[in-house]
Tab-separated table of C-alpha atoms in Angstrom:
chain	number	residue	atom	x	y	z
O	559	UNK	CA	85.262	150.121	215.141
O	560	UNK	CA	88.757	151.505	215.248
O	561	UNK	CA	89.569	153.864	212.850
O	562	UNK	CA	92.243	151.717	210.777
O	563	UNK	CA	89.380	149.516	210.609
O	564	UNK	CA	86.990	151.966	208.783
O	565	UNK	CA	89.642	153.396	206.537
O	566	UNK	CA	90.285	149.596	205.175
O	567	UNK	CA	86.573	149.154	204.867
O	568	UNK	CA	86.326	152.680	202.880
O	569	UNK	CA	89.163	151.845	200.703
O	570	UNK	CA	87.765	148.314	200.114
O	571	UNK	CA	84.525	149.839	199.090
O	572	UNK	CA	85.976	152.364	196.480
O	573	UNK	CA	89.108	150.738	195.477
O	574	UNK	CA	92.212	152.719	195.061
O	575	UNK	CA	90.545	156.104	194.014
O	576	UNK	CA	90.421	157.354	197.691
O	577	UNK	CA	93.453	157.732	198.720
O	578	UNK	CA	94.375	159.588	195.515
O	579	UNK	CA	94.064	163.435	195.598
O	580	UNK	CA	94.693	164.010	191.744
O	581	UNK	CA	90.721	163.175	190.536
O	582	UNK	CA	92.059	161.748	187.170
O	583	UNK	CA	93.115	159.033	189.181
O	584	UNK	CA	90.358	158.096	190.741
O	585	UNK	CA	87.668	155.585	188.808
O	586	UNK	CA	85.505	156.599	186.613
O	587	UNK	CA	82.489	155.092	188.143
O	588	UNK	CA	83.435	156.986	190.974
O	589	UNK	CA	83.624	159.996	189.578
O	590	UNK	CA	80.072	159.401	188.142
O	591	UNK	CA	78.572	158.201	191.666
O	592	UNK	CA	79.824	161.340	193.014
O	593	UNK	CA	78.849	163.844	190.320
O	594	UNK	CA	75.460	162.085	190.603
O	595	UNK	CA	75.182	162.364	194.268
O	596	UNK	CA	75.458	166.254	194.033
O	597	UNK	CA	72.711	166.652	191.263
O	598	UNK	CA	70.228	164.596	193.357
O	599	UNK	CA	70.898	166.931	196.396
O	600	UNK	CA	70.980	170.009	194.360
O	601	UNK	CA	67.588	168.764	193.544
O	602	UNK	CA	66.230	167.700	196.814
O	603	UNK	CA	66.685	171.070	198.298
O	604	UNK	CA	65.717	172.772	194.593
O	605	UNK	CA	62.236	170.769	194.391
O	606	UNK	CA	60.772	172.820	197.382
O	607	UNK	CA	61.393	175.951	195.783
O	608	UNK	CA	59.972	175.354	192.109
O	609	UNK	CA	57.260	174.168	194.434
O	610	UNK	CA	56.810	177.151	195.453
O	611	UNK	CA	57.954	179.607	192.922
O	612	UNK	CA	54.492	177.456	190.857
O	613	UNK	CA	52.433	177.879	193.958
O	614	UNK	CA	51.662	174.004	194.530
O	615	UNK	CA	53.385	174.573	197.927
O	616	UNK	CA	53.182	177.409	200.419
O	617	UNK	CA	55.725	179.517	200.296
O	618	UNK	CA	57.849	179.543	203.169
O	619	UNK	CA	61.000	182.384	203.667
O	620	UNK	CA	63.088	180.010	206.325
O	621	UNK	CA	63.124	177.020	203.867
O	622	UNK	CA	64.306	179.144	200.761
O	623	UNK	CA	67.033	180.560	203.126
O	624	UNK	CA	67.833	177.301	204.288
O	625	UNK	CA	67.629	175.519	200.461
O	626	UNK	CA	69.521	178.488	198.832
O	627	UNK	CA	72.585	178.674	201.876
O	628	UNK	CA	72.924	174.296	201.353
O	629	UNK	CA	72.654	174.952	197.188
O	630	UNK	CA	75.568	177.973	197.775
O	631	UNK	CA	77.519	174.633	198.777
O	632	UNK	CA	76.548	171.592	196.393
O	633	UNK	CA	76.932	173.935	193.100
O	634	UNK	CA	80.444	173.579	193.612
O	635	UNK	CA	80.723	169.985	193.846
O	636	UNK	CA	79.787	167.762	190.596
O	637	UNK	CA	81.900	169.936	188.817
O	638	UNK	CA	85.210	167.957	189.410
O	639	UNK	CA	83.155	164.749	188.629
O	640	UNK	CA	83.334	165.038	184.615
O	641	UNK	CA	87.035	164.796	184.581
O	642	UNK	CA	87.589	163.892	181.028
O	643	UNK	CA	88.875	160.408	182.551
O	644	UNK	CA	85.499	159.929	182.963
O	645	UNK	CA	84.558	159.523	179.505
O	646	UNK	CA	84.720	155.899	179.349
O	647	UNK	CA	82.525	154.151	182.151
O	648	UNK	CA	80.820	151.106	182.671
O	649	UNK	CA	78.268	153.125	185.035
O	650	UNK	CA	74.854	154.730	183.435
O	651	UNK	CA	75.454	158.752	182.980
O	652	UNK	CA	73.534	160.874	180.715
O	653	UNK	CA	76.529	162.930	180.338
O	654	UNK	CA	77.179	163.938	176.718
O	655	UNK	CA	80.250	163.995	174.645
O	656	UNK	CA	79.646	167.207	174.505
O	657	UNK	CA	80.759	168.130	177.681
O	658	UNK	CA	84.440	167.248	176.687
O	659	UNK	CA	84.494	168.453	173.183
O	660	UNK	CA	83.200	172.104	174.345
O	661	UNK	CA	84.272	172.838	177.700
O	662	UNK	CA	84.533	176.594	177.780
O	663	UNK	CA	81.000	176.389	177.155
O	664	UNK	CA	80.331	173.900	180.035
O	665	UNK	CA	82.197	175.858	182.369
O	666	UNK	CA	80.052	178.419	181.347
O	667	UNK	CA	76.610	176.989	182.261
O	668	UNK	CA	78.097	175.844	185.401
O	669	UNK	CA	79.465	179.478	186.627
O	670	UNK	CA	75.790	180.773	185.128
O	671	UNK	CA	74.396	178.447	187.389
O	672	UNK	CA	76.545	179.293	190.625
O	673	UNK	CA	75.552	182.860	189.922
O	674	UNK	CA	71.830	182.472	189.571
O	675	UNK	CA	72.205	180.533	193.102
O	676	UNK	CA	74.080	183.153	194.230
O	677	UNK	CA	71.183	185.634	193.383
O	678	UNK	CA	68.675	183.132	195.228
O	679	UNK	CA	70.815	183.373	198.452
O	680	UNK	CA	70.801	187.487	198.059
O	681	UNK	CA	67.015	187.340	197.601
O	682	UNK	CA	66.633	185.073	200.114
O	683	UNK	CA	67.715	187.088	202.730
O	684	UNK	CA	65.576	190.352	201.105
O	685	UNK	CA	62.069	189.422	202.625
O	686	UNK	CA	60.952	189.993	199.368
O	687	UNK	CA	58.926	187.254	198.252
O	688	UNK	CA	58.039	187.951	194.696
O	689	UNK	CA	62.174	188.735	194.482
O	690	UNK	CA	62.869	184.977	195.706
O	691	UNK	CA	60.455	183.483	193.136
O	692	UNK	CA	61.702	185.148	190.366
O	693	UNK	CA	65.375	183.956	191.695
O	694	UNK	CA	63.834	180.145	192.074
O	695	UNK	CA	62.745	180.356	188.356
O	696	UNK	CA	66.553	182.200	187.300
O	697	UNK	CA	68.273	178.640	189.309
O	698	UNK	CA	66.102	176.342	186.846
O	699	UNK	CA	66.617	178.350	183.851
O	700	UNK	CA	69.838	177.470	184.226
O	701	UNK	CA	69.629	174.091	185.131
O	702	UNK	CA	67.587	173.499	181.728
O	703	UNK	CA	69.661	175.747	179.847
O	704	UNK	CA	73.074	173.451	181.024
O	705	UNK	CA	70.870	170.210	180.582
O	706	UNK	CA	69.456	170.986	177.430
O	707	UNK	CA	73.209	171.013	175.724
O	708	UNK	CA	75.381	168.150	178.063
O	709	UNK	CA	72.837	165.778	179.148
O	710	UNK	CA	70.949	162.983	176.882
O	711	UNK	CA	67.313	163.582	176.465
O	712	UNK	CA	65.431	160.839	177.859
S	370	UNK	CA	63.888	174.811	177.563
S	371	UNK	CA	61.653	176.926	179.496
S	372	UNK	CA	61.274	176.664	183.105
S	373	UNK	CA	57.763	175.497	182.967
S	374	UNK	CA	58.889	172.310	180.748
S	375	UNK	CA	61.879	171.737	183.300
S	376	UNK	CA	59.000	171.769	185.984
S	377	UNK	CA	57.102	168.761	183.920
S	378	UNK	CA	60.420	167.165	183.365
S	379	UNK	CA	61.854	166.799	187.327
S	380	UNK	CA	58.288	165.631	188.302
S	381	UNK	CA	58.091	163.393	185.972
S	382	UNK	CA	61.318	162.119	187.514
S	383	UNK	CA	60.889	161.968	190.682
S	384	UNK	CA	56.949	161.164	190.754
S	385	UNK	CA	55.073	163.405	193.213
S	386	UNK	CA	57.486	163.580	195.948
S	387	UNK	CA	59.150	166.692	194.542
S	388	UNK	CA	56.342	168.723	195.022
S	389	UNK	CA	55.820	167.392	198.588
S	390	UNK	CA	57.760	169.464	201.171
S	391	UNK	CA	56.048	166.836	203.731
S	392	UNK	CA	59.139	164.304	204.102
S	393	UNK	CA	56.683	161.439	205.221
S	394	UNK	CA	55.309	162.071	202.138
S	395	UNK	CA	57.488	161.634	199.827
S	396	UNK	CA	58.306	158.283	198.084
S	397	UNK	CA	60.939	156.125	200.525
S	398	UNK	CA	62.849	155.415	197.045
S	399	UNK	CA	63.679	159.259	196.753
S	400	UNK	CA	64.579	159.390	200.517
S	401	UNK	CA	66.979	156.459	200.373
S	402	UNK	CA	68.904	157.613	197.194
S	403	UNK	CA	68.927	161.217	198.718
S	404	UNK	CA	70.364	159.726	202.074
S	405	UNK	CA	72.579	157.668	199.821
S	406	UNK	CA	73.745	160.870	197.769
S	407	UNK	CA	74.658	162.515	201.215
S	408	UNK	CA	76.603	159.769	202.409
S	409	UNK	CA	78.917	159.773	199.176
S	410	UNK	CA	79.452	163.449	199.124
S	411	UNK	CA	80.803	163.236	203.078
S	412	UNK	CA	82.683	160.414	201.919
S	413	UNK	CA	83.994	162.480	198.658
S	414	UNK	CA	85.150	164.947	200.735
S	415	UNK	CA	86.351	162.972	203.573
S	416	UNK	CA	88.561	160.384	201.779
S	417	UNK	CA	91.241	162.714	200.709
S	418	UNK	CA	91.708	163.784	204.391
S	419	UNK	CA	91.733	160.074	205.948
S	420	UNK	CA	94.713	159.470	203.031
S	421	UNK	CA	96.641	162.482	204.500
S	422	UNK	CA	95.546	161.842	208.574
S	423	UNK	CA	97.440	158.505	207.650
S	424	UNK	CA	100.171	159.337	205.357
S	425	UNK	CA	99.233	158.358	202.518
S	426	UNK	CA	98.759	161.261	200.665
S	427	UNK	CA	100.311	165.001	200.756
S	428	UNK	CA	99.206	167.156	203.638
S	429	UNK	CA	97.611	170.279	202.239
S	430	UNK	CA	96.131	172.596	204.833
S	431	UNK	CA	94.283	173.967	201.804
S	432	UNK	CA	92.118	170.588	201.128
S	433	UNK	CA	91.682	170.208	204.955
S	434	UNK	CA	89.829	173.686	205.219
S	435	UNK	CA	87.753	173.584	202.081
S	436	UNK	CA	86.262	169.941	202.546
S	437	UNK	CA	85.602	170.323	206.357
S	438	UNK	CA	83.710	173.517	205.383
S	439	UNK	CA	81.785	171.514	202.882
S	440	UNK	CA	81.519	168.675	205.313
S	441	UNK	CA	80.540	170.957	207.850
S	442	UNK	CA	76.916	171.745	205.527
S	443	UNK	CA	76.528	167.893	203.792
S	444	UNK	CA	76.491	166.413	207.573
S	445	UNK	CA	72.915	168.205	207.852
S	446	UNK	CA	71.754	166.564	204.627
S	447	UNK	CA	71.121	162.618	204.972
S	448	UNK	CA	69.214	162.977	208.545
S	449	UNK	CA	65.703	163.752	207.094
S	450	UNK	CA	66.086	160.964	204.650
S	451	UNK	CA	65.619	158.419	207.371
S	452	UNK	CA	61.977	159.333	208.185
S	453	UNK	CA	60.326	156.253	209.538
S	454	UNK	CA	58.384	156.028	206.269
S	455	UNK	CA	61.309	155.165	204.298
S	456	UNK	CA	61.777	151.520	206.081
S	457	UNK	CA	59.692	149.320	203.965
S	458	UNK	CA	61.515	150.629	200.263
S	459	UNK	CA	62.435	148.630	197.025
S	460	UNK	CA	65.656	150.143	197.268
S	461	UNK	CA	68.884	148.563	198.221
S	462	UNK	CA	69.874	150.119	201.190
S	463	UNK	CA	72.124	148.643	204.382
S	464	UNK	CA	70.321	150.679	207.015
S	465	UNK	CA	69.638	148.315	209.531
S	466	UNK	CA	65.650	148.573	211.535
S	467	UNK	CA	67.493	149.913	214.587
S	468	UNK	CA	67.865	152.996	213.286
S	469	UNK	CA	64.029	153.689	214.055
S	470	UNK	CA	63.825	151.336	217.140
S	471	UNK	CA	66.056	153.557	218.512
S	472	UNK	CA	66.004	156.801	217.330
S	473	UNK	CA	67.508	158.789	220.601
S	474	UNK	CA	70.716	156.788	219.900
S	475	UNK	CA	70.672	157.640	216.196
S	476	UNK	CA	70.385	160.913	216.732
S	477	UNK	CA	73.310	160.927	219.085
S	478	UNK	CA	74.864	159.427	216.731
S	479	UNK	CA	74.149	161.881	214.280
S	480	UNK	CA	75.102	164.519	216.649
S	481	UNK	CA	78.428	162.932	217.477
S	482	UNK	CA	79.455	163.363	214.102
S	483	UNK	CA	78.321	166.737	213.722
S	484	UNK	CA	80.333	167.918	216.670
S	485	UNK	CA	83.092	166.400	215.432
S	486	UNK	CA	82.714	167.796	211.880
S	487	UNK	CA	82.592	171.191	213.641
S	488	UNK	CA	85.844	170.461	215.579
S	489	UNK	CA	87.246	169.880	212.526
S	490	UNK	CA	86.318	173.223	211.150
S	491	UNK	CA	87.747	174.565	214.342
S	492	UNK	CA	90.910	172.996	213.638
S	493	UNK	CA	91.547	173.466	210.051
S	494	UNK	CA	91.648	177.218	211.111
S	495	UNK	CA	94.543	176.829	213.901
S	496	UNK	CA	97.239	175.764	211.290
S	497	UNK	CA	98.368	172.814	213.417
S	498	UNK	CA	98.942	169.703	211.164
S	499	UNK	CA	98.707	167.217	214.101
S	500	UNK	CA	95.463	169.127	215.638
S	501	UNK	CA	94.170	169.145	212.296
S	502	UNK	CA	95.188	165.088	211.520
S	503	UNK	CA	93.486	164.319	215.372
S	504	UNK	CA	90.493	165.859	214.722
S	505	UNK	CA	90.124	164.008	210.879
S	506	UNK	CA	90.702	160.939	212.678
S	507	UNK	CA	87.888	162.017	215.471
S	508	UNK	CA	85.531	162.681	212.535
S	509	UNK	CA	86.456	158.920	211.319
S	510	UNK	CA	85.707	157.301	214.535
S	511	UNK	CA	82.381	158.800	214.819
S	512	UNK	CA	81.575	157.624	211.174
S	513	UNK	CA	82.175	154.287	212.275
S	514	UNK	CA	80.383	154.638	215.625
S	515	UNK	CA	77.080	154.680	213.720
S	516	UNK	CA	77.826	152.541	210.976
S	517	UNK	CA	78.688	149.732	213.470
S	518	UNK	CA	75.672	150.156	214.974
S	519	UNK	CA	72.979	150.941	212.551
S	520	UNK	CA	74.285	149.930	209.128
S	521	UNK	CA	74.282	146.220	207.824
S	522	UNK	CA	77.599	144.387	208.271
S	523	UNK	CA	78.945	143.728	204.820
């Protein structure tokens, strides 16, 4: 496929919002896929490390290396996704009100996040196992402590 | 919400999977919407710089640098999500059986775009807006080189 070709199909598939840099432009259901997307990945590489940090997996050095250096990257990305355009979409979020009305506070929990990951990639690279675990269990006390204000209980 | 509680919460989620670090384990439903999740992050951060390779948006050296890095650590993520396992799933997904009839080529495939993802790095560091606008449109042709091959037509 030539490339012309693939950018037509891309911007066919996500309408107008791709070739717009400014994200208030871009669909809101967009916006939502996209936040979405990072939380599932923070998750898939954060679910092998509560694993762990409970002992109902073996604990294993390379993999929190590995996990912590990919999270270092997706913490920064859903961030952009609740663009207060976002508000009003036809696609399912669990994304509160909240989120708009008090955003100091939500920038808050995200940059307490980002630091408690950045404390997981410093332990990670300590050889210090006990040190990693107690890092693992600092990333998901601030996961709940962000999802336990901004997102809907289910 | 303690972390314990946050624990009970993501596996009741995800079902057992999380707690898996075995990827043929885990349930193909969580593997396809992680693969999935990958795929719209690359093309998140990938969009923006087809708009500018083609003139359709601003070119900001900037943009270029930060979303190849981030490209450059997502183009790892969606590989693992297409264990074998994962082909008989509820889930809607276009990947097409060839992927695991031949999985040499699909991991060419894979490694195609890698290469070019890192060539991209390369380039957003040399401060040439044409080198930098050939290699985008590199990255672009090796998207489509796998998706003509082992993604469903829509």
């Amino acid at each position: 496929m030539r490339f012309k070709l693939i950018l037509a199909g891309l911007a066919l598939a996500l309408g107008a919002g791709l070739t717009l840099t400014a994200h208030s432009q871009m669909k809101p259901e967009v916006m939502v896929k996209q936040r979405q997307a990072a939380m599932t990945l923070q998750l898939k590489y954060l679910g092998p490390l509560f694993a762990m940090a409970q002992g109902k997996a073996p604990f294993n050095a390379e993999t929190v290396a590995r996990n912590a250096a990919y999270l270092d990257v997706l913490d920064r990305m859903a961030w952009d996704g609740f663009d207060p355009s976002s508000k009003d979409t036809t696609a399912t979020t669990r994304a509160l009100p909240v989120i708009w009305s008090e955003p100091a506070k939500f920038k808050e929990a995200q940059t307490h996040f980002q630091s408690a990951v950045s404390e997981l990639v410093a332990a990670s690279k300590s050889g210090d196992e006990a040190k990693m675990k107690a890092a693992i269990g600092a990333v998901g006390k601030s996961c709940g402590a962000c999802h336990d204000h901004f997102r809907e209980k289910r």
